[in-house]
């Protein structure tokens, strides 16, 4: 696991955007797994800047999003389809036919989930998956106790996640409790994983994920088993890490031949 600590969310997001841009330049038809929430907004802003100012080309890229609320239409302002459209899709040259987001309005959700998994497989699997982390350790919407081998399916949100995301809804009755999420097993098959976390509110979850025991009670901890997982943190989110100084030294002295 590589842990990159930057002074602020802006610089950490720039590091992430450079990694993604490098992948797209090397593999113009890359398959990206994308995330929503407050965390990746600066990352997407930097990718948009690179598209506008440096001609970063998304024309052949395919994207699969991690999750979506059940019962929200794509037009709903809190839906993740809407979020992705506003924060990335409408600003870059992604082909709409290659933007996949779970359909929270699907009539037969278990069947939809199987199809989503098949679509990921048909696309060749994710080259890189972007993740945030919940204060309860979730990745995607895989809440504590999620099977570490799980695939795309329905999950029920914890009280903690409901409270964390209440700000996106005008009243609690309108906040869905059920979601479709890629499974932990689905995420683990991505060739590379970039987990972003910012702010002191995430410090405990980050420390448990990187340095705690691997357990379904903290799903992000399974990334310790991923051969190419990178955590991109600001100082506040890194504050609980025991090996903080070591991670900083490693990154500051990373040999050129090891850069990615
Ligand atoms: P946030 O959510 O980026 O809004 O903090 C992260 C997550 O729940 O995965």
CSV table of C-alpha atoms and ligand atoms in Angstrom, one decimal:
chain,number,residue,atom,x,y,z
A,1,UNK,CA,0.0,0.0,0.0
A,2,UNK,CA,1.3,3.4,-0.9
A,3,UNK,CA,0.4,6.3,1.3
A,4,UNK,CA,0.8,9.8,-0.1
A,5,UNK,CA,0.4,12.7,2.3
A,6,UNK,CA,0.0,16.2,0.9
A,7,UNK,CA,-0.4,19.5,2.8
A,8,UNK,CA,-4.0,20.1,1.5
A,9,UNK,CA,-6.8,18.5,-0.5
A,10,UNK,CA,-5.9,20.5,-3.6
A,11,UNK,CA,-2.4,19.2,-3.9
A,12,UNK,CA,-3.5,15.6,-3.1
A,13,UNK,CA,-6.2,15.9,-5.8
A,14,UNK,CA,-3.5,17.1,-8.3
A,15,UNK,CA,-1.4,14.1,-7.6
A,16,UNK,CA,-4.5,11.9,-8.2
A,17,UNK,CA,-5.3,13.7,-11.4
A,18,UNK,CA,-1.8,13.2,-12.7
A,19,UNK,CA,-2.0,9.5,-12.0
A,20,UNK,CA,-5.3,9.3,-13.9
A,21,UNK,CA,-4.0,11.5,-16.8
A,22,UNK,CA,-0.9,9.3,-17.0
A,23,UNK,CA,-3.0,6.2,-17.3
A,24,UNK,CA,-5.3,7.7,-20.0
A,25,UNK,CA,-2.3,8.9,-22.0
A,26,UNK,CA,-0.8,5.4,-21.9
A,27,UNK,CA,-4.1,3.7,-22.5
A,28,UNK,CA,-6.6,6.0,-24.2
A,29,UNK,CA,-9.4,3.4,-23.9
A,30,UNK,CA,-8.8,3.0,-20.1
A,31,UNK,CA,-11.7,1.9,-17.9
A,32,UNK,CA,-12.1,4.0,-14.8
A,33,UNK,CA,-14.2,3.3,-11.7
A,34,UNK,CA,-15.4,6.6,-10.3
A,35,UNK,CA,-16.8,7.8,-6.9
A,36,UNK,CA,-19.1,10.5,-5.7
A,37,UNK,CA,-19.3,12.5,-2.5
A,38,UNK,CA,-17.5,15.7,-1.5
A,39,UNK,CA,-14.0,14.1,-1.7
A,40,UNK,CA,-13.4,13.6,-5.4
A,41,UNK,CA,-14.8,17.0,-6.5
A,42,UNK,CA,-11.3,18.7,-6.6
A,43,UNK,CA,-9.9,15.7,-8.5
A,44,UNK,CA,-12.6,16.0,-11.1
A,45,UNK,CA,-12.0,19.8,-11.3
A,46,UNK,CA,-8.3,19.1,-12.0
A,47,UNK,CA,-9.2,16.5,-14.7
A,48,UNK,CA,-11.5,19.1,-16.3
A,49,UNK,CA,-8.7,21.7,-16.3
A,50,UNK,CA,-6.4,19.1,-17.9
A,51,UNK,CA,-9.0,18.4,-20.6
A,52,UNK,CA,-9.4,22.1,-21.3
A,53,UNK,CA,-5.8,23.3,-21.0
A,54,UNK,CA,-3.7,20.2,-21.8
A,55,UNK,CA,-6.1,18.4,-24.2
A,56,UNK,CA,-6.5,15.4,-22.0
A,57,UNK,CA,-8.7,13.2,-24.1
A,58,UNK,CA,-11.6,11.2,-22.6
A,59,UNK,CA,-13.0,10.3,-26.0
A,60,UNK,CA,-12.3,6.5,-25.7
A,61,UNK,CA,-12.5,6.2,-21.9
A,62,UNK,CA,-15.2,4.1,-20.2
A,63,UNK,CA,-16.4,4.9,-16.7
A,64,UNK,CA,-18.3,2.8,-14.2
A,65,UNK,CA,-19.6,4.5,-11.0
A,66,UNK,CA,-19.5,2.8,-7.7
A,67,UNK,CA,-23.0,3.3,-6.4
A,68,UNK,CA,-26.4,4.9,-6.6
A,69,UNK,CA,-29.4,5.5,-4.4
A,70,UNK,CA,-32.4,3.2,-5.0
A,71,UNK,CA,-35.5,5.2,-5.9
A,72,UNK,CA,-33.9,8.4,-7.1
A,73,UNK,CA,-34.3,9.2,-10.8
A,74,UNK,CA,-31.2,10.3,-12.7
A,75,UNK,CA,-32.6,13.9,-12.8
A,76,UNK,CA,-32.9,14.1,-9.0
A,77,UNK,CA,-30.4,16.6,-7.6
A,78,UNK,CA,-29.1,14.1,-5.0
A,79,UNK,CA,-28.7,11.2,-7.5
A,80,UNK,CA,-25.2,10.2,-8.4
A,81,UNK,CA,-25.9,10.3,-12.1
A,82,UNK,CA,-26.8,14.0,-11.6
A,83,UNK,CA,-23.6,14.5,-9.5
A,84,UNK,CA,-21.4,13.0,-12.1
A,85,UNK,CA,-23.0,14.9,-14.9
A,86,UNK,CA,-22.5,18.2,-13.0
A,87,UNK,CA,-19.0,17.6,-11.6
A,88,UNK,CA,-17.4,15.8,-14.6
A,89,UNK,CA,-19.3,14.4,-17.5
A,90,UNK,CA,-20.7,17.6,-19.0
A,91,UNK,CA,-17.3,19.3,-18.9
A,92,UNK,CA,-15.2,16.7,-20.7
A,93,UNK,CA,-15.5,14.7,-23.9
A,94,UNK,CA,-16.6,11.4,-22.4
A,95,UNK,CA,-18.9,9.4,-24.7
A,96,UNK,CA,-22.3,9.1,-22.9
A,97,UNK,CA,-22.5,5.5,-24.1
A,98,UNK,CA,-19.5,4.7,-22.1
A,99,UNK,CA,-20.6,6.2,-18.8
A,100,UNK,CA,-22.2,3.6,-16.6
A,101,UNK,CA,-23.9,4.3,-13.2
A,102,UNK,CA,-26.1,1.8,-11.3
A,103,UNK,CA,-29.8,2.4,-12.2
A,104,UNK,CA,-31.6,3.2,-8.9
A,105,UNK,CA,-34.9,3.0,-10.7
A,106,UNK,CA,-34.4,-0.5,-12.2
A,107,UNK,CA,-37.5,-2.6,-11.9
A,108,UNK,CA,-35.6,-5.8,-11.2
A,109,UNK,CA,-32.6,-4.7,-9.1
A,110,UNK,CA,-30.9,-8.0,-8.5
A,111,UNK,CA,-31.0,-8.6,-12.3
A,112,UNK,CA,-29.7,-5.1,-12.9
A,113,UNK,CA,-26.7,-5.8,-10.6
A,114,UNK,CA,-25.8,-9.0,-12.5
A,115,UNK,CA,-25.9,-7.0,-15.7
A,116,UNK,CA,-23.7,-4.3,-14.2
A,117,UNK,CA,-21.1,-6.9,-13.3
A,118,UNK,CA,-21.3,-8.4,-16.8
A,119,UNK,CA,-20.8,-4.9,-18.3
A,120,UNK,CA,-17.7,-4.3,-16.2
A,121,UNK,CA,-16.3,-7.7,-17.3
A,122,UNK,CA,-17.1,-7.0,-21.0
A,123,UNK,CA,-15.3,-3.7,-20.8
A,124,UNK,CA,-12.2,-5.6,-19.6
A,125,UNK,CA,-12.5,-4.7,-15.9
A,126,UNK,CA,-11.4,-1.4,-14.2
A,127,UNK,CA,-7.9,-0.2,-14.9
A,128,UNK,CA,-8.2,2.2,-11.9
A,129,UNK,CA,-10.8,2.7,-9.3
A,130,UNK,CA,-11.3,6.0,-7.4
A,131,UNK,CA,-12.6,5.7,-3.9
A,132,UNK,CA,-13.6,7.8,-0.9
A,133,UNK,CA,-14.0,6.4,2.5
A,134,UNK,CA,-16.9,6.6,4.9
A,135,UNK,CA,-16.4,7.6,8.6
A,136,UNK,CA,-17.5,4.0,9.2
A,137,UNK,CA,-14.9,2.6,6.9
A,138,UNK,CA,-17.2,1.9,3.9
A,139,UNK,CA,-15.9,1.9,0.4
A,140,UNK,CA,-18.5,2.4,-2.3
A,141,UNK,CA,-21.5,1.8,-0.1
A,142,UNK,CA,-20.1,-1.4,1.4
A,143,UNK,CA,-21.0,-0.8,5.0
A,144,UNK,CA,-19.3,-2.6,8.0
A,145,UNK,CA,-20.1,-6.3,7.9
A,146,UNK,CA,-20.2,-6.4,4.1
A,147,UNK,CA,-18.7,-9.6,2.7
A,148,UNK,CA,-15.2,-8.9,1.5
A,149,UNK,CA,-16.0,-11.1,-1.5
A,150,UNK,CA,-19.3,-9.2,-2.3
A,151,UNK,CA,-20.3,-8.2,-5.8
A,152,UNK,CA,-22.7,-5.4,-7.0
A,153,UNK,CA,-25.9,-5.7,-5.0
A,154,UNK,CA,-28.4,-3.9,-2.8
A,155,UNK,CA,-27.1,-2.5,0.6
A,156,UNK,CA,-28.9,-0.8,3.4
A,157,UNK,CA,-27.1,2.3,4.8
A,158,UNK,CA,-26.0,2.6,8.4
A,159,UNK,CA,-27.2,5.3,10.7
A,160,UNK,CA,-23.7,6.9,10.5
A,161,UNK,CA,-23.7,7.1,6.7
A,162,UNK,CA,-27.3,8.4,6.7
A,163,UNK,CA,-26.2,11.2,9.1
A,164,UNK,CA,-23.0,12.0,7.0
A,165,UNK,CA,-25.1,12.3,3.8
A,166,UNK,CA,-28.2,14.0,5.2
A,167,UNK,CA,-26.9,17.4,3.9
A,168,UNK,CA,-27.8,16.4,0.3
A,169,UNK,CA,-31.5,16.0,1.1
A,170,UNK,CA,-34.1,18.5,2.1
A,171,UNK,CA,-35.6,16.3,4.8
A,172,UNK,CA,-34.9,12.8,6.3
A,173,UNK,CA,-38.0,11.2,4.7
A,174,UNK,CA,-36.6,11.9,1.3
A,175,UNK,CA,-33.3,10.3,2.0
A,176,UNK,CA,-33.1,6.7,0.6
A,177,UNK,CA,-31.8,4.0,3.0
A,178,UNK,CA,-31.2,1.5,0.2
A,179,UNK,CA,-28.5,1.7,-2.5
A,180,UNK,CA,-26.9,-0.3,-5.3
A,181,UNK,CA,-23.2,-0.6,-4.8
A,182,UNK,CA,-20.3,-2.4,-6.5
A,183,UNK,CA,-19.2,-5.1,-4.0
A,184,UNK,CA,-15.9,-5.2,-2.2
A,185,UNK,CA,-14.9,-8.1,-4.5
A,186,UNK,CA,-15.7,-6.0,-7.5
A,187,UNK,CA,-13.6,-3.1,-6.3
A,188,UNK,CA,-10.7,-5.4,-5.4
A,189,UNK,CA,-10.5,-6.6,-9.1
A,190,UNK,CA,-9.5,-3.1,-10.3
A,191,UNK,CA,-5.9,-3.1,-11.4
A,192,UNK,CA,-5.2,0.0,-9.4
A,193,UNK,CA,-7.1,1.7,-6.5
A,194,UNK,CA,-6.8,5.4,-5.5
A,195,UNK,CA,-8.5,6.1,-2.2
A,196,UNK,CA,-8.8,9.8,-1.4
A,197,UNK,CA,-9.6,11.1,2.1
A,198,UNK,CA,-9.5,14.7,3.4
A,199,UNK,CA,-10.1,16.3,6.8
A,200,UNK,CA,-9.9,15.3,10.4
A,201,UNK,CA,-13.2,13.6,10.3
A,202,UNK,CA,-11.6,10.9,8.2
A,203,UNK,CA,-8.5,10.4,10.3
A,204,UNK,CA,-9.7,7.5,12.4
A,205,UNK,CA,-11.2,5.7,9.4
A,206,UNK,CA,-8.0,6.1,7.4
A,207,UNK,CA,-5.8,4.9,10.3
A,208,UNK,CA,-7.9,1.8,10.8
A,209,UNK,CA,-8.0,1.1,7.0
A,210,UNK,CA,-4.2,1.4,6.5
A,211,UNK,CA,-2.8,0.2,9.8
A,212,UNK,CA,-5.6,-1.7,11.6
A,213,UNK,CA,-6.6,-5.4,11.2
A,214,UNK,CA,-8.2,-6.5,8.0
A,215,UNK,CA,-11.9,-7.0,8.9
A,216,UNK,CA,-15.3,-6.8,7.3
A,217,UNK,CA,-16.2,-4.4,10.1
A,218,UNK,CA,-14.0,-1.9,8.4
A,219,UNK,CA,-14.3,-2.7,4.7
A,220,UNK,CA,-11.6,-0.3,3.5
A,221,UNK,CA,-9.0,-2.4,5.4
A,222,UNK,CA,-9.3,-5.0,2.7
A,223,UNK,CA,-7.2,-2.7,0.5
A,224,UNK,CA,-4.2,-4.0,2.5
A,225,UNK,CA,-4.7,-7.1,0.3
A,226,UNK,CA,-4.7,-5.1,-2.9
A,227,UNK,CA,-1.4,-5.2,-4.8
A,228,UNK,CA,-1.7,-1.6,-6.1
A,229,UNK,CA,-3.6,0.5,-3.6
A,230,UNK,CA,-2.7,4.2,-3.1
A,231,UNK,CA,-4.1,6.4,-0.4
A,232,UNK,CA,-4.0,10.1,-1.2
A,233,UNK,CA,-4.4,12.1,2.0
A,234,UNK,CA,-4.2,15.6,3.3
A,235,UNK,CA,-2.4,16.2,6.6
A,236,UNK,CA,-5.6,16.2,8.6
A,237,UNK,CA,-6.8,12.8,7.3
A,238,UNK,CA,-3.3,11.4,7.9
A,239,UNK,CA,-3.1,12.6,11.5
A,240,UNK,CA,-3.9,9.2,13.0
A,241,UNK,CA,-1.3,7.2,11.1
A,242,UNK,CA,1.4,5.6,13.3
A,243,UNK,CA,3.9,5.5,10.4
A,244,UNK,CA,3.1,9.0,9.2
A,245,UNK,CA,6.8,10.2,9.1
A,246,UNK,CA,7.8,7.1,7.2
A,247,UNK,CA,5.2,7.5,4.5
A,248,UNK,CA,6.2,11.1,4.0
A,249,UNK,CA,9.9,10.2,3.7
A,250,UNK,CA,9.1,7.3,1.2
A,251,UNK,CA,7.2,9.6,-1.1
A,252,UNK,CA,9.6,12.5,-0.8
A,253,UNK,CA,12.5,10.2,-1.8
A,254,UNK,CA,10.7,8.1,-4.3
A,255,UNK,CA,13.2,7.2,-7.0
A,256,UNK,CA,12.4,8.5,-10.6
A,257,UNK,CA,12.3,4.9,-11.9
A,258,UNK,CA,9.5,4.2,-9.4
A,259,UNK,CA,7.3,7.1,-10.3
A,260,UNK,CA,3.8,6.3,-11.6
B,1,LIG,P1,-17.5,12.1,1.2
B,1,LIG,O1,-18.0,10.6,1.2
B,1,LIG,O2,-16.5,12.2,0.1
B,1,LIG,O3,-18.7,12.9,1.0
B,1,LIG,O4,-16.9,12.3,2.5
B,1,LIG,C1,-17.1,9.5,1.1
B,1,LIG,C2,-17.8,8.2,1.1
B,1,LIG,O5,-18.8,8.1,1.8
B,1,LIG,O6,-17.2,7.2,0.5
